[in-house]
Coordinates of C-alpha atoms in Angstrom, one line a residue:
M1 CA 69.0 103.0 71.3
K2 CA 69.6 106.2 69.4
C3 CA 72.5 106.5 71.0
L4 CA 74.3 103.4 69.2
P5 CA 75.1 105.1 65.8
L6 CA 76.7 108.1 67.7
L7 CA 78.6 105.4 70.1
A8 CA 79.5 103.4 66.7
F9 CA 80.9 106.5 65.2
L10 CA 82.9 107.4 68.1
G11 CA 84.4 104.2 68.3
L12 CA 85.5 104.6 64.5
A13 CA 86.8 107.9 65.1
L14 CA 89.0 106.7 68.1
T15 CA 90.2 103.8 66.3
A16 CA 91.0 106.0 63.3
T17 CA 92.9 108.3 65.6
A18 CA 94.6 105.5 67.4
S19 CA 95.7 104.2 64.0
A20 CA 97.0 107.5 62.9
A21 CA 98.9 108.1 66.0
D22 CA 100.4 104.5 65.8
K23 CA 102.1 105.5 62.5
P24 CA 105.8 105.8 62.8
N25 CA 108.0 108.2 61.9
F26 CA 110.9 107.6 59.5
I27 CA 114.3 108.9 59.2
F28 CA 116.2 107.4 56.4
I29 CA 120.0 108.3 56.8
L30 CA 122.0 108.0 53.7
C31 CA 125.5 108.5 53.9
D32 CA 127.8 109.0 50.9
D33 CA 130.5 106.4 50.2
L34 CA 130.6 105.0 53.5
G35 CA 132.1 101.6 53.4
Y36 CA 130.9 98.3 55.0
G37 CA 134.0 98.0 57.0
D38 CA 133.9 101.5 58.1
V39 CA 131.3 101.0 60.9
K40 CA 132.9 99.5 63.9
C41 CA 130.0 96.9 64.6
L42 CA 130.1 95.6 61.3
N43 CA 133.9 95.4 61.4
P44 CA 135.5 95.0 64.9
E45 CA 138.9 95.1 63.3
G46 CA 138.2 98.4 61.7
K47 CA 140.2 101.7 63.5
I48 CA 137.4 104.2 63.2
P49 CA 135.3 104.8 66.1
T50 CA 131.3 105.0 65.3
P51 CA 129.7 104.8 68.6
N52 CA 126.4 106.5 67.3
M53 CA 126.1 104.0 64.3
D54 CA 126.9 101.3 66.4
R55 CA 124.0 102.6 68.9
I56 CA 121.5 102.0 66.1
A57 CA 122.6 98.4 65.7
K58 CA 122.7 97.8 69.4
E59 CA 119.2 99.0 69.7
G60 CA 117.8 97.7 66.7
I61 CA 118.6 95.1 64.0
T62 CA 121.8 94.8 61.8
F63 CA 121.3 93.6 58.2
T64 CA 124.7 91.8 57.0
D65 CA 123.6 91.2 53.5
A66 CA 122.1 94.7 52.4
H67 CA 122.9 96.1 48.9
T68 CA 122.4 99.2 47.0
P69 CA 120.7 98.7 43.7
S70 CA 124.0 100.3 42.0
S71 CA 127.7 100.9 43.1
V72 CA 127.5 104.8 42.4
C73 CA 125.3 107.3 44.0
T74 CA 122.6 108.6 41.4
P75 CA 121.4 105.3 40.4
T76 CA 121.1 104.1 44.1
R77 CA 119.1 107.2 45.0
Y78 CA 116.6 106.8 42.2
G79 CA 116.1 103.0 43.4
T80 CA 115.8 104.1 47.1
L81 CA 112.9 106.5 46.3
T82 CA 111.2 104.8 43.7
G83 CA 111.4 101.2 44.8
R84 CA 112.6 100.5 41.2
Y85 CA 115.9 99.3 39.8
N86 CA 117.7 102.3 38.3
W87 CA 118.6 100.5 35.2
R88 CA 114.9 100.3 34.1
S89 CA 115.4 104.1 33.6
K90 CA 116.9 106.0 30.9
L91 CA 120.2 106.3 33.1
Q92 CA 122.1 103.1 32.1
K93 CA 125.4 104.0 33.5
S94 CA 127.5 106.5 35.6
V95 CA 126.0 109.5 37.3
L96 CA 124.2 112.9 37.0
G97 CA 125.9 116.1 37.4
G98 CA 125.0 119.0 39.5
L99 CA 123.0 120.7 36.4
S100 CA 121.3 117.7 35.0
P101 CA 117.7 117.8 34.5
H102 CA 115.3 115.7 36.5
L103 CA 115.6 111.8 36.4
I104 CA 112.5 110.7 38.1
D105 CA 109.4 111.1 36.1
T106 CA 106.9 113.4 37.7
D107 CA 104.1 111.2 37.5
R108 CA 106.1 107.9 39.2
L109 CA 105.3 107.2 42.9
T110 CA 108.1 107.8 45.3
V111 CA 108.2 106.7 48.9
A112 CA 107.9 110.4 49.8
S113 CA 104.6 110.8 47.5
M114 CA 103.1 107.6 49.0
L115 CA 103.8 108.9 52.7
K116 CA 102.8 112.2 51.8
A117 CA 99.2 110.7 50.8
Q118 CA 99.2 108.9 54.1
G119 CA 99.4 112.1 56.0
Y120 CA 103.0 112.5 56.6
H121 CA 105.0 115.7 56.3
T122 CA 108.0 114.8 54.0
A123 CA 111.4 116.5 54.0
A124 CA 114.6 115.9 52.1
I125 CA 117.4 117.3 53.7
G126 CA 120.9 116.8 52.0
K127 CA 122.6 115.9 48.7
W128 CA 119.8 115.5 46.0
H129 CA 122.0 113.9 42.8
L130 CA 118.6 113.1 40.9
G131 CA 118.6 116.0 38.7
M132 CA 116.4 119.3 38.7
D133 CA 115.3 121.4 35.8
W134 CA 117.5 124.6 35.9
K135 CA 116.6 127.8 33.8
V136 CA 119.3 126.9 31.1
K137 CA 120.7 130.2 29.6
E138 CA 119.6 130.9 25.8
G139 CA 122.2 129.1 23.6
Q140 CA 123.9 126.9 26.4
T141 CA 123.5 123.5 27.2
V142 CA 123.7 121.0 30.3
S143 CA 124.5 117.4 30.3
E144 CA 121.3 115.2 30.7
L145 CA 122.8 111.9 31.9
S146 CA 126.2 112.5 32.8
I147 CA 128.4 115.3 34.9
E148 CA 128.5 118.8 33.1
S149 CA 131.7 119.8 31.4
A150 CA 133.8 122.5 32.3
D151 CA 132.3 124.8 29.5
Q152 CA 128.9 124.0 30.8
A153 CA 129.3 125.0 34.4
W154 CA 128.0 128.7 33.8
S155 CA 125.1 127.5 31.5
V156 CA 122.5 127.9 34.2
D157 CA 120.6 131.3 35.4
F158 CA 120.7 130.8 39.2
T159 CA 118.2 133.7 39.7
Q160 CA 115.5 131.5 38.4
P161 CA 113.8 128.5 40.5
A162 CA 114.9 124.9 39.6
K163 CA 111.7 122.9 38.6
N164 CA 110.8 119.3 39.0
G165 CA 113.5 118.7 42.0
P166 CA 112.7 117.3 45.4
N167 CA 109.6 119.0 45.8
A168 CA 107.9 117.6 42.4
A169 CA 109.0 113.9 43.8
G170 CA 106.8 114.3 46.9
F171 CA 108.9 116.0 49.4
D172 CA 107.0 119.1 51.1
Y173 CA 110.4 120.6 52.1
Y174 CA 114.0 120.4 50.6
F175 CA 117.3 121.7 51.9
G176 CA 120.4 120.7 50.5
I177 CA 122.9 120.6 47.6
S178 CA 122.2 119.8 44.0
A179 CA 124.5 116.7 43.8
S180 CA 127.8 115.5 45.1
L181 CA 129.9 118.1 46.8
D182 CA 132.5 118.0 44.5
M183 CA 129.9 119.2 41.6
V184 CA 128.9 122.7 40.7
P185 CA 127.1 124.7 42.0
Y186 CA 128.6 125.2 45.1
C187 CA 125.8 126.7 47.1
F188 CA 122.6 125.8 49.4
I189 CA 119.2 125.1 47.9
E190 CA 116.0 125.5 49.7
N191 CA 113.0 124.1 47.9
T192 CA 113.4 125.4 44.5
R193 CA 115.8 128.3 45.0
V194 CA 119.4 128.8 45.9
T195 CA 119.9 130.4 49.1
A196 CA 122.8 132.6 47.9
Q197 CA 123.7 133.5 44.4
P198 CA 126.7 131.3 43.4
T199 CA 128.6 134.3 41.5
E200 CA 132.2 133.4 42.3
D201 CA 134.0 131.3 39.9
R202 CA 136.1 128.7 41.9
A203 CA 136.9 125.2 43.2
L204 CA 136.8 123.8 46.9
E205 CA 139.5 121.7 48.5
M206 CA 139.4 118.3 47.5
V207 CA 141.0 116.8 50.8
Q208 CA 141.7 118.8 54.0
G209 CA 145.2 120.3 54.2
E210 CA 146.3 119.0 50.6
S211 CA 146.7 122.3 48.8
A212 CA 147.3 120.7 45.3
R213 CA 144.1 119.0 44.9
F214 CA 140.6 121.0 44.3
T215 CA 136.9 120.0 43.0
R216 CA 135.7 121.0 39.7
K217 CA 135.8 124.9 39.1
G218 CA 132.4 126.7 38.6
P219 CA 129.9 128.7 40.2
A220 CA 130.0 129.1 44.1
A221 CA 128.4 131.2 46.6
P222 CA 130.5 133.7 48.4
G223 CA 132.0 132.0 51.6
F224 CA 130.9 128.7 50.7
T225 CA 133.5 126.3 51.4
G226 CA 132.2 123.0 51.8
Y227 CA 133.1 122.4 55.4
E228 CA 129.7 123.9 56.5
V229 CA 127.7 121.2 54.5
L230 CA 127.7 118.3 57.3
P231 CA 127.1 120.6 60.4
V232 CA 124.4 122.4 58.5
L233 CA 122.5 119.4 57.2
A234 CA 122.8 118.1 60.9
E235 CA 121.4 121.1 62.4
K236 CA 118.8 121.5 59.7
T237 CA 117.7 118.1 60.6
T238 CA 117.7 118.5 64.4
S239 CA 115.5 121.7 64.1
Y240 CA 113.0 120.1 61.6
I241 CA 112.5 117.3 64.5
A242 CA 111.9 119.9 67.2
E243 CA 109.6 121.8 64.8
K244 CA 107.3 118.7 64.0
A245 CA 107.6 117.0 67.5
A246 CA 104.1 118.4 68.8
D247 CA 102.5 117.1 65.3
A248 CA 104.1 113.7 65.4
K249 CA 102.8 113.1 69.0
A250 CA 99.4 114.3 67.6
G251 CA 99.1 111.8 65.0
K252 CA 100.7 113.8 62.1
P253 CA 103.9 111.8 61.5
F254 CA 107.1 113.0 59.5
F255 CA 109.5 111.4 57.0
I256 CA 112.9 112.8 56.7
Y257 CA 115.1 111.6 53.9
L258 CA 118.7 112.6 55.0
P259 CA 121.2 111.9 52.1
L260 CA 124.3 113.2 53.7
A261 CA 127.2 114.4 51.2
S262 CA 130.0 112.8 53.7
P263 CA 132.2 111.0 53.7
H264 CA 132.3 111.4 49.9
T265 CA 135.0 113.9 48.5
P266 CA 135.7 116.5 49.1
I267 CA 136.9 115.1 52.4
L268 CA 136.6 118.2 54.6
P269 CA 136.5 117.5 58.4
N270 CA 136.1 120.5 60.4
P271 CA 139.0 121.8 62.7
E272 CA 137.7 119.9 65.7
W273 CA 137.8 116.5 64.2
Q274 CA 141.1 116.9 62.3
G275 CA 143.6 114.3 63.7
K276 CA 140.7 112.5 65.5
S277 CA 141.1 109.1 64.0
G278 CA 144.7 108.7 64.0
L279 CA 144.3 107.5 60.3
N280 CA 143.9 110.3 57.8
Q281 CA 141.4 112.9 56.7
Y282 CA 139.0 110.1 55.6
G283 CA 139.0 108.7 59.0
D284 CA 138.1 111.8 60.8
F285 CA 135.3 112.7 58.3
V286 CA 133.8 109.5 59.0
M287 CA 134.1 110.4 62.6
E288 CA 132.5 113.6 62.2
T289 CA 129.7 111.9 60.1
D290 CA 129.1 109.8 63.0
D291 CA 128.7 112.6 65.4
A292 CA 126.1 114.2 63.1
V293 CA 124.3 110.7 63.4
G294 CA 124.4 111.1 67.1
R295 CA 122.9 114.8 67.1
I296 CA 120.0 113.3 65.2
L297 CA 119.6 110.6 67.6
K298 CA 119.8 112.8 70.4
A299 CA 117.0 115.2 68.8
L300 CA 114.7 112.0 69.1
D301 CA 115.6 111.4 72.6
D302 CA 115.4 115.3 73.5
N303 CA 111.7 115.5 71.9
G304 CA 110.4 112.2 73.3
L305 CA 110.3 110.6 69.8
T306 CA 112.7 107.8 70.1
E307 CA 110.1 104.8 70.7
N308 CA 107.9 105.5 67.8
T309 CA 110.4 106.6 65.1
I310 CA 112.0 104.2 62.6
V311 CA 115.8 104.9 61.9
I312 CA 117.2 103.4 59.0
F313 CA 121.0 103.8 58.5
T314 CA 122.9 103.2 55.3
S315 CA 125.2 104.1 52.7
D316 CA 124.5 104.7 48.8
N317 CA 127.5 102.3 47.8
G318 CA 131.0 101.3 48.9
C319 CA 133.8 103.6 50.1
S320 CA 135.7 105.5 47.3
P321 CA 139.4 104.9 46.4
S322 CA 139.7 108.5 47.1
A323 CA 139.4 107.7 51.0
D324 CA 143.2 106.2 50.0
Y325 CA 143.0 102.6 50.8
P326 CA 146.9 102.1 50.7
A327 CA 147.2 104.6 53.7
L328 CA 144.3 103.3 55.8
L329 CA 145.3 99.8 55.0
A330 CA 148.8 100.6 56.3
K331 CA 147.3 101.6 59.9
G332 CA 145.0 98.5 59.6
H333 CA 141.8 99.9 58.7
N334 CA 139.9 98.5 55.6
P335 CA 136.9 100.4 54.5
S336 CA 135.8 97.6 52.7
G337 CA 136.0 95.0 55.5
K338 CA 136.5 91.4 54.1
L339 CA 134.7 92.2 50.9
R340 CA 136.5 92.5 47.6
G341 CA 136.6 95.8 45.5
H342 CA 135.0 99.2 46.4
K343 CA 132.8 101.8 45.0
A344 CA 131.6 101.6 41.2
D345 CA 132.7 97.7 41.3
I346 CA 130.4 94.8 40.7
Y347 CA 132.0 93.1 43.3
D348 CA 130.4 93.2 46.8
G349 CA 132.6 96.2 48.1
G350 CA 131.0 98.3 45.6
H351 CA 127.3 97.5 46.8
R352 CA 127.3 95.8 50.2
V353 CA 126.8 98.4 52.7
P354 CA 125.9 99.3 56.3
F355 CA 122.1 98.7 56.9
L356 CA 121.0 99.3 60.5
V357 CA 117.2 99.7 61.6
R358 CA 116.0 100.9 65.1
W359 CA 112.4 101.0 66.0
P360 CA 112.1 100.5 69.7
A361 CA 108.3 100.3 69.8
K362 CA 108.6 97.1 67.5
I363 CA 112.1 95.6 67.0
K364 CA 113.8 93.8 69.5
P365 CA 117.0 95.3 70.1
G366 CA 120.4 93.7 69.3
Q367 CA 119.2 91.5 66.3
T368 CA 121.4 90.5 63.2
T369 CA 119.9 89.2 60.2
A370 CA 121.5 87.6 56.7
Q371 CA 118.3 88.2 54.8
L372 CA 119.4 89.4 51.4
T373 CA 117.8 93.1 51.3
C374 CA 118.3 96.0 48.9
L375 CA 117.6 99.9 49.5
T376 CA 114.8 99.5 46.8
D377 CA 112.8 97.6 49.7
F378 CA 112.2 100.6 51.7
T379 CA 108.9 101.6 49.6
A380 CA 107.4 98.4 49.9
T381 CA 108.4 98.1 53.7
A382 CA 107.0 101.6 54.4
A383 CA 103.7 100.9 52.5
E384 CA 103.2 97.6 54.6
I385 CA 103.9 99.5 58.0
T386 CA 101.4 102.5 57.0
G387 CA 98.8 100.5 55.2
A388 CA 99.6 102.3 51.7
T389 CA 98.6 100.6 48.4
I390 CA 101.2 100.4 45.8
P391 CA 99.8 100.5 42.3
E392 CA 100.8 97.9 39.7
N393 CA 103.2 100.4 37.9
A394 CA 105.4 101.6 40.8
A395 CA 107.9 100.1 43.3
E396 CA 108.5 97.3 40.9
D397 CA 111.5 95.9 42.7
S398 CA 110.6 96.5 46.2
F399 CA 109.9 93.7 48.7
S400 CA 109.0 94.5 52.2
F401 CA 111.5 93.5 54.8
L402 CA 109.0 94.2 57.7
P403 CA 108.7 90.7 58.5
T404 CA 112.2 90.5 59.2
L405 CA 112.1 93.5 61.5
L406 CA 109.4 92.0 63.4
G407 CA 111.3 88.6 63.7
E408 CA 108.5 86.9 61.7
T409 CA 109.8 83.8 59.9
G410 CA 108.0 81.9 56.9
K411 CA 107.0 85.1 55.3
P412 CA 107.8 86.1 51.8
A413 CA 111.1 87.5 51.3
R414 CA 113.3 89.1 48.6
P415 CA 114.4 85.9 46.5
S416 CA 117.2 87.4 44.3
L417 CA 119.0 90.6 43.7
V418 CA 120.3 92.5 40.8
H419 CA 123.5 94.3 41.0
H420 CA 124.6 96.8 38.7
S421 CA 128.2 98.9 38.2
I422 CA 129.3 102.3 37.3
Q423 CA 129.7 100.8 33.6
G424 CA 126.5 99.4 33.7
I425 CA 127.5 96.0 34.1
F426 CA 125.0 93.5 35.5
A427 CA 125.5 90.7 38.4
I428 CA 122.6 88.5 39.8
R429 CA 122.4 87.2 43.3
E430 CA 120.1 84.3 44.4
G431 CA 120.6 82.3 47.4
K432 CA 124.6 81.8 48.1
W433 CA 125.2 82.4 44.2
K434 CA 126.4 85.4 42.6
L435 CA 127.0 85.5 38.8
A436 CA 128.5 88.6 37.4
L437 CA 128.4 89.5 33.6
C438 CA 132.1 90.4 33.3
P439 CA 135.6 89.0 33.8
G440 CA 136.8 91.6 36.1
S441 CA 135.3 94.5 38.5
G442 CA 133.2 96.0 36.0
G443 CA 134.3 99.3 37.6
W444 CA 137.4 101.1 39.1
S445 CA 139.4 98.1 41.0
D446 CA 141.6 95.8 39.3
P447 CA 141.0 94.1 37.0
R448 CA 139.2 97.2 35.4
P449 CA 137.3 97.0 32.5
G450 CA 139.4 96.4 29.2
T451 CA 142.6 95.6 31.4
E452 CA 141.2 91.8 32.4
P453 CA 143.6 88.9 31.1
K454 CA 142.6 87.7 27.6
D455 CA 142.0 84.0 28.8
A456 CA 139.8 85.4 31.6
P457 CA 136.1 83.5 31.6
P458 CA 133.5 86.1 30.2
V459 CA 131.8 85.7 33.3
Q460 CA 132.4 85.1 37.3
L461 CA 130.4 82.8 39.5
F462 CA 131.0 83.1 43.3
D463 CA 129.6 81.0 46.4
M464 CA 129.1 84.0 48.6
E465 CA 129.0 81.9 51.6
A466 CA 132.1 79.9 51.2
D467 CA 133.9 82.8 49.4
L468 CA 132.8 86.3 50.6
G469 CA 135.9 87.7 49.1
E470 CA 135.1 86.7 45.6
K471 CA 138.5 84.9 45.0
N472 CA 137.4 81.6 43.3
N473 CA 135.3 82.0 39.9
L474 CA 133.4 78.8 39.8
A475 CA 132.0 79.5 36.4
T476 CA 133.6 76.8 34.4
Q477 CA 132.8 74.2 37.0
K478 CA 129.1 74.9 37.5
P479 CA 127.9 76.0 33.8
E480 CA 124.3 74.6 34.9
I481 CA 124.0 77.6 37.6
V482 CA 125.6 80.1 35.1
A483 CA 122.8 79.0 32.6
S484 CA 120.2 79.2 35.3
L485 CA 121.0 82.4 36.8
T486 CA 121.5 83.8 33.4
K487 CA 118.0 83.0 32.3
K488 CA 116.9 84.4 35.4
L489 CA 118.2 87.7 34.8
E490 CA 116.9 87.7 31.3
T491 CA 113.5 87.4 32.6
L492 CA 113.8 90.1 35.4
I493 CA 114.8 92.5 32.7
A494 CA 112.2 91.4 30.2
N495 CA 109.4 91.6 32.8
G496 CA 110.0 95.1 33.9
R497 CA 109.6 94.0 37.5
S498 CA 111.1 91.5 39.9
T499 CA 108.0 91.6 42.3
P500 CA 104.8 89.6 41.7
G501 CA 102.3 91.4 39.4
A502 CA 101.7 92.5 35.8
N503 CA 104.6 92.9 33.7
Q504 CA 105.7 96.4 33.2
S505 CA 107.9 98.4 30.8
N506 CA 111.6 99.4 31.1
D507 CA 111.9 103.2 30.1
V508 CA 114.3 102.4 27.3
P509 CA 115.6 99.0 25.7
V510 CA 118.0 97.6 28.5
E511 CA 121.3 95.9 26.9
M512 CA 122.0 92.9 29.5
W513 CA 125.6 92.1 28.0
K514 CA 127.7 95.2 27.6
K515 CA 131.0 95.7 26.0
P516 CA 132.8 97.7 29.0
E517 CA 135.1 100.4 28.6
P518 CA 137.7 101.6 30.8
P519 CA 136.2 104.3 32.9
K520 CA 137.7 107.8 32.7
K521 CA 140.1 108.7 35.8
K522 CA 138.8 111.3 37.8
N523 CA 140.2 114.6 37.6
T524 CA 140.9 115.3 41.1
K525 CA 143.1 118.4 40.1
A526 CA 142.5 122.1 39.4
K527 CA 144.3 125.1 39.3
K528 CA 143.8 127.1 42.4
D529 CA 141.5 129.9 42.1
K530 CA 143.5 133.2 42.4
K531 CA 140.7 135.3 43.0

């Protein structure tokens, strides 16, 4: 009988070991400015081959109604990592710059810090764009909530570490670039330090082969061209997978957050990909991005990790007009598919994105779901999978989509979704109805803010089941739905959360109704560096 306590202990130990071993690895691939219509499995009429993205869909589940919390990058990244709508933070519109201070409060739970507490090794490899605290030179300034001006480009002492970046947000390891690849500084960062001092003052090509267009001029590391970024990020990721494979098989799983910098500007396909798409440089760059995804899937195969690794593939917003829509459309390819608008817009082309999930151990292959989903939902989903507990003051807008992955019906799901444009314009979606609190795009497509017809209704109501292209505004015909959705949005903002639980506070007062100003046109030209 004296053996029973020991046997019980061994039983508990074995159960714990099995539980740890059952925890899946996570790889969250976040493309930059990839349109819904750029992925072949989502847009059969598209002209860009994406066999590796399609492989994830074929071997997993495709979400056809998944959205980013914003139609531009910084706020989407905030929502993805925190499970909280970006507009609850102090960033109420637009994006940060490469020198901006940190946006995520250091005491806020992130999906990385949550998984780290669950025994995961966590790595972020790629474009950060959520700010980090660089050492600002005496008498100099950087922009806190916007892209730095030209005269701020050299305000930082790059010999000093950058604090409160990815490592402070829960990542054990970081390698990447501080923001978009068209923003300074032009160099890689590993953990808190640049890998080479950005001592040169120059810009990068904006589009491969076009000699008249350049990115913002500023600090650049010697030899850094931008062309190396996608291959290096892919190589770092595959090396990390190989390095952590043994631990993962021994019950010490990993989480890789892989925010790629492509196919965002600068659009720089490497020589072996130039001309491959038969469309333009953007099409080539999408193909090279797809190949990078394939290299990551192969690394999982080669290391025996495919079965119990959850791969999520998505984008931070819709395709940018920098892709050259007219040239692509002329050859039969629409990066937005059948959606209206593009990056920056409140229309679905701005925020409905590819969302493909593969988990061979649990997900039946070849599934499709129309369940309304948001990138903020990743935190709650990861928590449910790993058994983590989310405190009341975290992931306030995160609903688990695990039941959808497992094909379980009748479980609670996301009931509504709040959209947000580059101008900070709101829209709300509930069921088939979408209400946008503006008369136009709220972003970069026509009608742009301030250019709408004077007699245009102040709001737009669309039936997204009957009118996916958002052509028929039903606001004047359905005033009761407009009133109901307006009230719903007011409540979601005021409560500080959209999930069940105690009300929380937004970081700053949130203006639901905004008077939009025409967004400034991107300056994509710069004088060629003569050095």
